[in-house]
Short mmCIF file of C-alpha atoms in Angstrom, two decimals:
data_model
loop_
_atom_site.label_atom_id
_atom_site.label_comp_id
_atom_site.label_asym_id
_atom_site.label_seq_id
_atom_site.Cartn_x
_atom_site.Cartn_y
_atom_site.Cartn_z
CA MET A 123 159.10 86.64 -214.51
CA THR A 124 156.81 83.83 -213.49
CA VAL A 125 153.09 84.23 -212.95
CA THR A 126 153.38 84.23 -209.16
CA GLU A 127 156.06 86.94 -209.30
CA ILE A 128 153.79 89.11 -211.45
CA ILE A 129 150.88 88.60 -209.05
CA THR A 130 153.14 89.46 -206.10
CA THR A 131 154.36 92.62 -207.80
CA MET A 132 150.82 93.71 -208.68
CA LEU A 133 149.61 93.16 -205.12
CA LEU A 134 152.60 95.00 -203.65
CA LEU A 135 151.99 97.91 -206.02
CA ALA A 136 148.31 97.86 -205.08
CA SER A 137 149.27 98.16 -201.41
CA LEU A 138 151.28 101.35 -201.96
CA PRO A 139 148.31 103.76 -202.38
CA PHE A 140 146.92 102.62 -199.04
CA PHE A 141 150.17 103.35 -197.21
CA LEU A 142 150.43 106.66 -199.04
CA ALA A 143 146.85 107.56 -198.13
CA GLY A 144 147.45 106.58 -194.51
CA THR A 145 150.60 108.68 -194.30
CA LEU A 146 148.96 111.65 -195.99
CA GLY A 147 145.98 111.36 -193.66
CA LEU A 148 148.27 111.21 -190.64
CA LEU A 149 150.04 114.35 -191.77
CA ARG A 150 147.12 116.36 -193.13
CA PHE A 151 143.90 115.45 -191.32
CA PRO A 152 142.61 118.15 -188.98
CA ASP A 153 142.28 116.42 -185.60
CA LEU A 154 143.53 113.44 -183.66
CA TYR A 155 140.47 111.26 -184.29
CA CYS A 156 140.58 111.75 -188.06
CA ARG A 157 144.31 111.00 -188.10
CA LEU A 158 143.79 107.79 -186.13
CA HIS A 159 141.07 106.80 -188.56
CA ALA A 160 143.31 107.37 -191.57
CA LEU A 161 146.21 105.52 -190.02
CA THR A 162 144.49 102.35 -188.87
CA LYS A 163 142.15 101.82 -191.81
CA ALA A 164 144.73 102.46 -194.49
CA ASP A 165 147.54 100.51 -192.85
CA ASN A 166 145.35 97.48 -192.25
CA LEU A 167 144.35 97.23 -195.91
CA GLY A 168 147.87 98.01 -197.12
CA LEU A 169 149.39 95.37 -194.87
CA GLY A 170 146.72 92.92 -195.97
CA LEU A 171 147.77 93.34 -199.59
CA VAL A 172 151.46 92.96 -198.66
CA VAL A 173 150.67 89.75 -196.78
CA LEU A 174 148.61 88.51 -199.72
CA ALA A 175 151.52 89.31 -202.05
CA LEU A 176 153.97 87.42 -199.83
CA ILE A 177 151.66 84.41 -199.61
CA PHE A 178 152.29 83.83 -203.32
CA GLN A 179 156.01 83.59 -202.51
CA ALA A 180 155.59 81.22 -199.54
CA ASP A 181 157.17 77.79 -199.69
CA ASN A 182 154.73 75.88 -197.51
CA VAL A 183 151.45 76.08 -195.65
CA GLN A 184 153.22 76.88 -192.38
CA GLN A 185 154.60 80.11 -193.79
CA ILE A 186 151.18 81.07 -195.16
CA ILE A 187 149.60 80.51 -191.75
CA ARG A 188 152.31 82.61 -190.11
CA LEU A 189 151.78 85.45 -192.58
CA LEU A 190 148.01 85.41 -192.11
CA LEU A 191 148.43 85.26 -188.34
CA THR A 192 150.77 88.26 -188.47
CA TRP A 193 148.17 90.24 -190.37
CA LEU A 194 145.38 89.20 -188.01
CA LEU A 195 147.40 90.12 -184.92
CA VAL A 196 148.39 93.50 -186.37
CA LEU A 197 144.74 94.15 -187.26
CA ILE A 198 143.58 93.44 -183.71
CA ALA A 199 146.45 95.31 -182.07
CA GLY A 200 146.09 98.31 -184.41
CA ALA A 201 142.36 98.61 -183.78
CA THR A 202 142.87 98.29 -180.03
CA VAL A 203 145.65 100.87 -179.89
CA ALA A 204 143.58 103.31 -181.95
CA HIS A 205 140.68 102.78 -179.55
CA LEU A 206 142.91 103.32 -176.51
CA ILE A 207 144.45 106.52 -177.89
CA ALA A 208 141.04 107.90 -178.84
CA ARG A 209 139.60 106.93 -175.44
CA LYS A 210 142.43 108.67 -173.60
CA ALA A 211 142.15 111.73 -175.84
CA ARG A 212 138.41 111.92 -175.21
CA GLY A 213 139.00 111.59 -171.46
CA ASP A 214 141.54 114.42 -171.66
CA GLY A 215 138.97 116.63 -173.39
CA HIS A 216 140.30 116.70 -176.93
CA LYS A 217 137.68 118.45 -179.07
CA HIS A 218 136.32 117.02 -182.30
CA TRP A 219 137.13 118.95 -185.41
CA SER A 220 134.21 120.62 -187.11
CA ARG A 221 133.88 122.90 -190.07
CA GLN A 222 133.38 126.05 -187.99
CA MET B 225 168.62 93.69 -209.06
CA ILE B 226 171.91 94.47 -207.27
CA ASP B 227 171.27 98.18 -207.79
CA LEU B 228 167.81 97.92 -206.23
CA VAL B 229 169.31 96.23 -203.17
CA LEU B 230 171.98 98.91 -202.92
CA ALA B 231 169.33 101.63 -203.23
CA PHE B 232 167.35 100.01 -200.44
CA ASP B 233 170.43 99.86 -198.20
CA LEU B 234 171.27 103.48 -198.94
CA ILE B 235 167.73 104.64 -198.11
CA LEU B 236 167.79 102.58 -194.93
CA MET B 237 171.13 104.03 -193.81
CA THR B 238 170.13 107.59 -194.63
CA THR B 239 166.89 107.15 -192.70
CA LEU B 240 168.72 105.66 -189.71
CA ILE B 241 171.21 108.52 -189.54
CA SER B 242 168.51 111.16 -189.97
CA LEU B 243 166.38 109.52 -187.28
CA ALA B 244 169.36 109.40 -184.93
CA TRP B 245 169.97 113.09 -185.47
CA LEU B 246 166.28 114.01 -185.10
CA LEU B 247 165.87 112.11 -181.85
CA LEU B 248 169.04 113.53 -180.33
CA ALA B 249 168.14 117.07 -181.35
CA SER B 250 164.47 116.85 -180.42
CA ARG B 251 163.40 119.31 -177.72
CA ASP B 252 160.25 117.36 -176.94
CA LEU B 253 161.23 114.26 -174.99
CA PHE B 254 158.07 112.36 -175.94
CA ARG B 255 158.87 112.92 -179.60
CA ALA B 256 162.43 111.78 -178.94
CA VAL B 257 161.21 108.53 -177.36
CA VAL B 258 158.83 107.79 -180.24
CA LEU B 259 161.67 108.46 -182.68
CA PHE B 260 163.90 106.17 -180.62
CA ILE B 261 161.40 103.32 -181.01
CA ALA B 262 161.20 103.93 -184.76
CA PHE B 263 165.00 104.01 -184.85
CA GLY B 264 165.17 100.67 -183.05
CA LEU B 265 162.77 99.01 -185.50
CA LEU B 266 164.70 100.30 -188.52
CA LEU B 267 167.94 99.21 -186.87
CA ALA B 268 166.45 95.71 -186.61
CA LEU B 269 165.81 95.90 -190.35
CA ALA B 270 169.44 96.89 -190.87
CA TRP B 271 170.61 93.90 -188.81
CA THR B 272 168.43 91.66 -190.98
CA ARG B 273 170.07 93.11 -194.07
CA LEU B 274 173.46 92.25 -192.54
CA GLY B 275 172.27 88.67 -192.07
CA ALA B 276 172.26 88.89 -188.27
CA VAL B 277 168.69 87.76 -187.66
CA ASP B 278 169.39 86.94 -183.99
CA VAL B 279 170.56 90.47 -183.31
CA ALA B 280 167.62 91.86 -185.30
CA LEU B 281 165.14 89.91 -183.16
CA ALA B 282 166.82 91.07 -179.96
CA GLU B 283 166.98 94.67 -181.20
CA ALA B 284 163.29 94.72 -182.13
CA ALA B 285 162.12 93.04 -178.92
CA ILE B 286 164.49 94.57 -176.38
CA GLY B 287 166.03 97.63 -178.06
CA ALA B 288 162.81 99.02 -179.47
CA GLY B 289 160.06 97.27 -177.51
CA ILE B 290 161.13 96.96 -173.89
CA THR B 291 163.55 99.91 -173.83
CA GLY B 292 160.91 102.07 -175.53
CA THR B 293 158.39 101.03 -172.88
CA LEU B 294 160.88 101.80 -170.10
CA LEU B 295 161.54 105.25 -171.56
CA LEU B 296 157.81 105.97 -171.97
CA VAL B 297 157.13 104.89 -168.38
CA GLY B 298 160.02 107.03 -167.17
CA LEU B 299 158.64 109.95 -169.15
CA GLY B 300 155.25 109.46 -167.49
CA LYS B 301 156.95 109.83 -164.10
CA LEU B 302 158.77 113.01 -165.12
CA GLY B 303 155.61 115.11 -165.28
CA SER B 304 154.67 117.45 -168.09
CA ALA B 305 156.92 120.33 -166.97
CA GLU B 306 160.16 118.49 -167.61
CA ARG B 307 159.10 116.79 -170.81
CA CYS B 308 159.97 119.74 -172.96
CA ARG B 309 163.60 120.71 -172.93
CA ARG B 310 162.77 124.39 -173.31
CA THR B 311 164.00 125.38 -169.87
CA PRO B 312 167.63 126.57 -169.71
CA ARG B 313 169.57 123.64 -170.90
CA PRO B 314 172.71 123.98 -172.93
CA THR B 315 172.00 123.28 -176.57
CA THR B 316 174.00 120.33 -177.67
CA PHE B 317 176.37 120.33 -180.56
CA LEU B 318 173.83 118.38 -182.60
CA GLN B 319 171.07 120.94 -182.05
CA ARG B 320 173.25 123.68 -183.45
CA LEU B 321 173.71 121.89 -186.74
CA THR B 322 171.36 123.13 -189.37
CA PRO B 323 169.53 120.63 -191.58
CA ALA B 324 171.51 121.94 -194.55
CA VAL B 325 174.83 121.00 -192.92
CA LEU B 326 173.41 117.65 -191.94
CA ILE B 327 172.05 116.74 -195.34
CA GLY B 328 174.95 118.21 -197.23
CA ILE B 329 177.95 116.87 -195.33
CA ILE B 330 177.24 114.56 -192.46
CA ILE B 331 174.76 112.11 -193.96
CA PRO B 332 176.77 111.45 -197.13
CA SER B 333 180.06 111.11 -195.27
CA VAL B 334 178.67 108.79 -192.59
CA THR B 335 176.89 106.76 -195.25
CA ILE B 336 180.07 106.39 -197.27
CA ILE B 337 182.03 105.38 -194.16
CA LEU B 338 179.36 102.80 -193.33
CA LEU B 339 179.38 101.49 -196.89
CA LEU B 340 183.16 101.10 -196.80
CA GLU B 341 182.88 99.36 -193.42
CA LEU B 342 180.22 97.09 -194.85
CA ARG B 343 182.47 95.99 -197.69
CA GLN B 344 185.25 95.39 -195.21
CA LEU B 345 182.83 93.34 -193.12
CA GLN B 346 182.01 90.98 -195.95
CA ILE B 347 185.68 90.18 -196.36
CA VAL B 348 186.35 89.66 -192.67
CA SER B 349 183.08 88.01 -191.66
CA SER B 350 184.34 84.50 -192.28
CA GLY B 351 186.81 84.97 -189.38
CA GLN B 352 185.54 82.62 -186.69
CA GLN B 353 182.73 81.12 -188.72
CA GLY B 354 184.66 78.06 -189.89
CA LEU B 355 185.89 77.30 -186.39
CA VAL B 356 182.39 77.55 -184.91
CA LEU B 357 180.84 75.46 -187.66
CA SER B 358 183.48 72.76 -187.32
CA LEU B 359 182.79 72.49 -183.58
CA LEU B 360 179.01 72.70 -183.99
CA ASP B 361 178.35 68.97 -183.61
CA ILE B 362 179.95 68.82 -180.17
CA SER B 363 178.19 71.97 -178.94
CA GLY B 364 174.82 70.37 -178.23
CA THR B 365 172.90 72.70 -180.55
CA ASP B 366 172.45 73.11 -184.30
CA HIS B 367 172.47 76.91 -184.43
CA PRO B 368 175.94 78.51 -184.47
CA VAL B 369 174.83 81.64 -182.60
CA THR B 370 173.30 79.58 -179.79
CA ALA B 371 176.43 77.42 -179.71
CA VAL B 372 178.60 80.50 -179.20
CA LEU B 373 176.28 82.19 -176.69
CA LEU B 374 175.58 79.17 -174.50
CA ASN B 375 178.54 76.90 -174.95
CA PHE B 376 181.75 78.39 -176.35
CA ARG B 377 181.26 81.80 -174.74
CA ALA B 378 178.72 80.85 -172.06
CA TRP B 379 180.74 82.86 -169.55
CA ASP B 380 179.74 86.09 -171.31
CA THR B 381 176.09 85.12 -171.26
CA LEU B 382 176.35 84.33 -167.54
CA LEU B 383 177.73 87.80 -166.88
CA GLU B 384 174.96 89.30 -169.05
CA LYS B 385 172.37 87.70 -166.77
CA GLY B 386 174.26 89.21 -163.86
CA VAL B 387 174.10 92.67 -165.45
CA LEU B 388 170.34 92.34 -165.96
CA LEU B 389 169.85 91.30 -162.35
CA LEU B 390 172.06 94.15 -161.17
CA ALA B 391 169.97 96.61 -163.19
CA LEU B 392 166.82 95.35 -161.49
CA VAL B 393 168.45 95.57 -158.04
CA SER B 394 169.43 99.18 -158.82
CA ILE B 395 165.88 100.02 -159.89
CA TRP B 396 164.48 98.41 -156.78
CA SER B 397 166.83 100.33 -154.54
CA LEU B 398 165.68 103.66 -156.02
CA ASP B 399 161.96 103.64 -155.47
CA GLN B 400 158.90 101.67 -154.59
CA ALA B 401 156.76 100.49 -157.49
CA ARG B 402 153.65 102.58 -157.89
CA PRO B 403 150.56 101.65 -159.82
CA LEU B 404 151.52 102.62 -163.34
CA PHE B 405 148.53 101.87 -165.41
CA HIS B 406 145.60 102.11 -163.06
CA GLN B 407 144.48 105.72 -162.95
CA GLU B 408 141.16 104.45 -164.24
CA ALA B 409 139.62 101.06 -164.96
CA PRO B 410 141.19 99.48 -168.04
CA SER B 411 139.11 99.62 -171.19
CA PRO B 412 137.15 96.41 -171.82
CA VAL B 413 138.74 96.29 -175.26
CA LEU B 414 142.19 96.24 -173.65
CA LYS B 415 141.06 93.48 -171.30
CA GLY B 416 139.91 91.46 -174.29
CA LEU B 417 143.16 92.08 -176.10
CA SER B 418 145.25 90.98 -173.14
CA GLN B 419 143.13 87.82 -172.81
CA LEU B 420 143.63 87.05 -176.48
CA TYR B 421 147.32 87.97 -176.70
CA LEU B 422 148.66 86.53 -173.46
CA PRO B 423 148.32 82.87 -174.54
CA ILE B 424 149.58 83.70 -178.04
CA LEU B 425 152.62 85.51 -176.64
CA VAL B 426 153.37 82.62 -174.30
CA ILE B 427 153.16 80.12 -177.18
CA VAL B 428 155.25 82.25 -179.56
CA SER B 429 157.80 82.86 -176.82
CA GLY B 430 158.04 79.11 -176.23
CA ALA B 431 158.40 78.52 -179.96
CA LEU B 432 161.14 81.16 -180.20
CA LEU B 433 162.95 79.56 -177.27
CA TRP B 434 162.78 76.09 -178.84
CA GLN B 435 163.76 77.49 -182.23
CA GLY B 436 167.00 78.77 -180.68
CA GLY B 437 168.26 75.20 -180.96
CA TYR B 438 168.43 75.27 -184.76
CA ALA B 439 167.54 78.78 -186.01
CA PRO B 440 167.61 82.43 -184.87
CA GLY B 441 165.87 82.71 -181.52
CA GLY B 442 166.68 81.99 -177.92
CA ALA B 443 166.24 83.06 -174.33
CA PHE B 444 166.59 86.83 -174.70
CA GLN B 445 164.09 87.17 -177.52
CA ALA B 446 161.68 84.71 -175.91
CA GLY B 447 162.04 86.44 -172.55
CA ALA B 448 161.31 89.85 -174.05
CA LEU B 449 158.14 88.49 -175.69
CA LEU B 450 157.07 86.85 -172.46
CA SER B 451 157.60 90.07 -170.54
CA ALA B 452 155.46 91.85 -173.14
CA GLY B 453 152.77 89.29 -172.32
CA ILE B 454 153.16 89.97 -168.59
CA LEU B 455 152.94 93.74 -169.15
CA LEU B 456 149.86 93.28 -171.31
CA ALA B 457 148.27 91.23 -168.55
CA ILE B 458 149.02 94.03 -166.06
CA LEU B 459 147.56 96.59 -168.47
CA GLY B 460 144.47 94.40 -168.75
CA GLY B 461 143.96 94.71 -165.02
CA ARG B 462 145.52 91.52 -163.70
CA SER B 463 147.93 91.64 -160.84
CA LEU B 464 150.17 89.34 -158.91
CA LEU B 465 148.94 87.81 -155.68
CA PRO B 466 150.51 89.71 -152.76
CA ALA B 467 151.97 86.44 -151.46
CA TRP B 468 154.22 86.38 -154.50
CA TYR B 469 155.82 89.78 -153.90
CA GLY B 470 158.53 88.55 -151.60
CA MET B 471 160.71 85.54 -152.12
CA PRO B 472 159.01 83.98 -155.18
CA LEU B 473 159.45 87.12 -157.27
CA ARG B 474 163.10 87.49 -156.22
CA LEU B 475 163.76 83.82 -156.91
CA LEU B 476 162.19 84.07 -160.38
CA ALA B 477 164.27 87.14 -161.16
CA GLY B 478 167.46 85.53 -159.89
CA CYS B 479 167.02 81.99 -161.17
CA GLY B 480 168.55 82.74 -164.58
CA LEU B 481 171.88 83.69 -163.03
CA LEU B 482 171.54 81.06 -160.33
CA ILE B 483 171.16 78.11 -162.71
CA PHE B 484 174.17 79.32 -164.67
CA ILE B 485 176.32 79.53 -161.55
CA LEU B 486 175.09 76.14 -160.33
CA ILE B 487 176.00 74.51 -163.64
CA ALA B 488 179.38 76.28 -163.63
CA ALA B 489 180.01 74.94 -160.11
CA ALA B 490 178.87 71.45 -161.10
CA THR B 491 181.17 71.32 -164.12
CA LEU B 492 184.01 72.59 -161.95
CA LEU B 493 183.36 69.85 -159.37
CA ALA B 494 183.25 67.26 -162.15
CA GLY B 495 186.82 68.17 -162.97
CA ASN B 496 186.21 70.30 -166.07
CA LEU B 497 186.61 74.01 -166.59
CA PRO B 498 183.61 76.04 -165.39
CA LEU B 499 180.77 75.78 -167.94
CA GLN B 500 182.68 73.15 -169.94
CA TYR B 501 179.72 70.81 -170.37
CA PRO B 502 180.18 67.08 -170.81
CA GLN B 503 179.53 66.53 -174.49
CA GLU B 504 176.59 64.15 -174.17
CA LEU B 505 174.83 66.47 -171.67
CA ALA B 506 175.51 69.72 -173.56
CA GLY B 507 172.16 69.85 -175.38
CA ALA B 508 170.12 69.19 -172.25
CA LEU B 509 172.09 71.69 -170.17
CA ILE B 510 171.74 74.41 -172.82
CA LEU B 511 167.99 73.79 -172.99
CA LEU B 512 167.71 73.91 -169.19
CA ILE B 513 169.64 77.19 -169.01
CA GLU B 514 167.59 78.70 -171.84
CA ILE B 515 164.22 77.77 -170.31
CA VAL B 516 165.09 79.09 -166.86
CA ALA B 517 166.74 82.18 -168.35
CA THR B 518 163.65 82.97 -170.45
CA VAL B 519 161.38 83.05 -167.39
CA SER B 520 163.94 85.00 -165.42
CA ILE B 521 164.53 87.57 -168.19
CA ALA B 522 160.78 88.01 -168.63
CA VAL B 523 160.30 88.66 -164.91
CA ILE B 524 163.29 91.02 -164.71
CA LEU B 525 162.19 93.09 -167.72
CA ALA B 526 158.57 93.29 -166.55
CA ALA B 527 159.67 94.20 -163.02
CA ALA B 528 161.98 96.87 -164.43
CA VAL B 529 159.03 98.48 -166.19
CA ALA B 530 157.13 98.52 -162.88
CA GLY B 531 159.86 100.94 -161.82
CA GLY B 532 160.61 100.06 -158.21
CA HIS B 533 160.73 97.37 -155.57
CA PRO B 534 157.45 95.64 -154.73
CA ALA B 535 155.52 96.90 -151.74
CA GLU B 536 155.77 95.24 -148.36
CA ILE B 537 153.13 92.61 -147.91
CA SER B 538 151.26 94.65 -145.28
CA ALA B 539 150.63 97.59 -147.59
CA THR B 540 149.85 95.87 -150.85
CA GLU B 541 146.27 96.91 -151.49
CA GLN B 542 147.11 99.65 -153.98
CA GLN B 543 150.21 98.20 -155.55
CA GLN B 544 150.46 96.57 -158.92
CA PRO B 545 153.87 95.01 -159.32
CA PRO B 546 154.38 92.66 -162.21
CA SER B 547 152.37 89.53 -162.44
CA SER B 548 154.25 86.50 -163.49
CA GLU B 549 153.50 82.99 -164.50
CA GLY B 550 155.45 79.80 -164.83
CA THR B 551 153.69 78.55 -167.94
CA SER B 552 156.63 78.78 -170.28
#
């Protein structure tokens, strides 16, 4: 294994807990807003680490730019979609979860 | 490493089959549509694993993206009462299967059949490959898939454009397009997103179109991306000028088929078979067809999502049929 392969593996492994946390949050959190929060935050960081891991395997600058652009676009789209879902849910009268 | 790859393929196949079962057996139609989109994306991954990147791109963009959007829009028109299949509706064969039967018998057997097929495929796959590759330098393109789709078997692609157009004509004959997305003012965040993404989608679509000349890509994938851009622009509150509803929109939708037929007629008049391009013009003709087809596919797909024919020009105040642009 070369150094870059080890770095890639470490980064990929580091991304797994974020995806796991996001999935767990999606399944277990009490209301829609919490689930959205878990999903977008965790997936963004997890994907960021995957992109970072793949950058170490890229052949040229063009590929690196494409990978970074993919991450950036997913970040923006994910945040926007989360906002839109939450906005619609709020308009439809979804209640916030509280401890009572 | 081989074992890891095999494990990945096995997990992928098992997930695909389970998803297919779940979405067919789902009583909640919304859930079924969401599962269908997930199924499409995983299917794209499976195509990539088979080395068919072109098909994977088309599956992700059209199979999951545009078809998913169409289904969601259709679901929105159904109303909440019909979305759940609880009302008397014969349970299908698939719904009667218990998960135990599925996991125990069906998934393993289908997976094994697919695995056997896959091994067969690797043996057979070289079938026409040599022939196509040996003719590649007279085809006018450097990508074998594009050479087959737009030169050797261009007739099929012509008919495909016809099918798309026919689908749009059918949709238009059913209903008038109603404002889909404008119950309330679009969120400013969505407006910002559409402003940011529209140019990016146009550029990427152009790149994908150009890339079809030497790598996986081409008119269908580029057109699907462009139509996503158009839909995003509509979601962001833009709309087409009423003057465009009539002839211009119909011309844009029809031009993909039209250019194909014109070129077929021209080659026929020149004394060749229809769509048998002169060798030195092949590259230019393929590029021309691809560019026109991309715009036309984008317009057709976006108009299909609008769900009906555009309003008459006199009554256009409330209507929001697809916007379109000729920037590609």
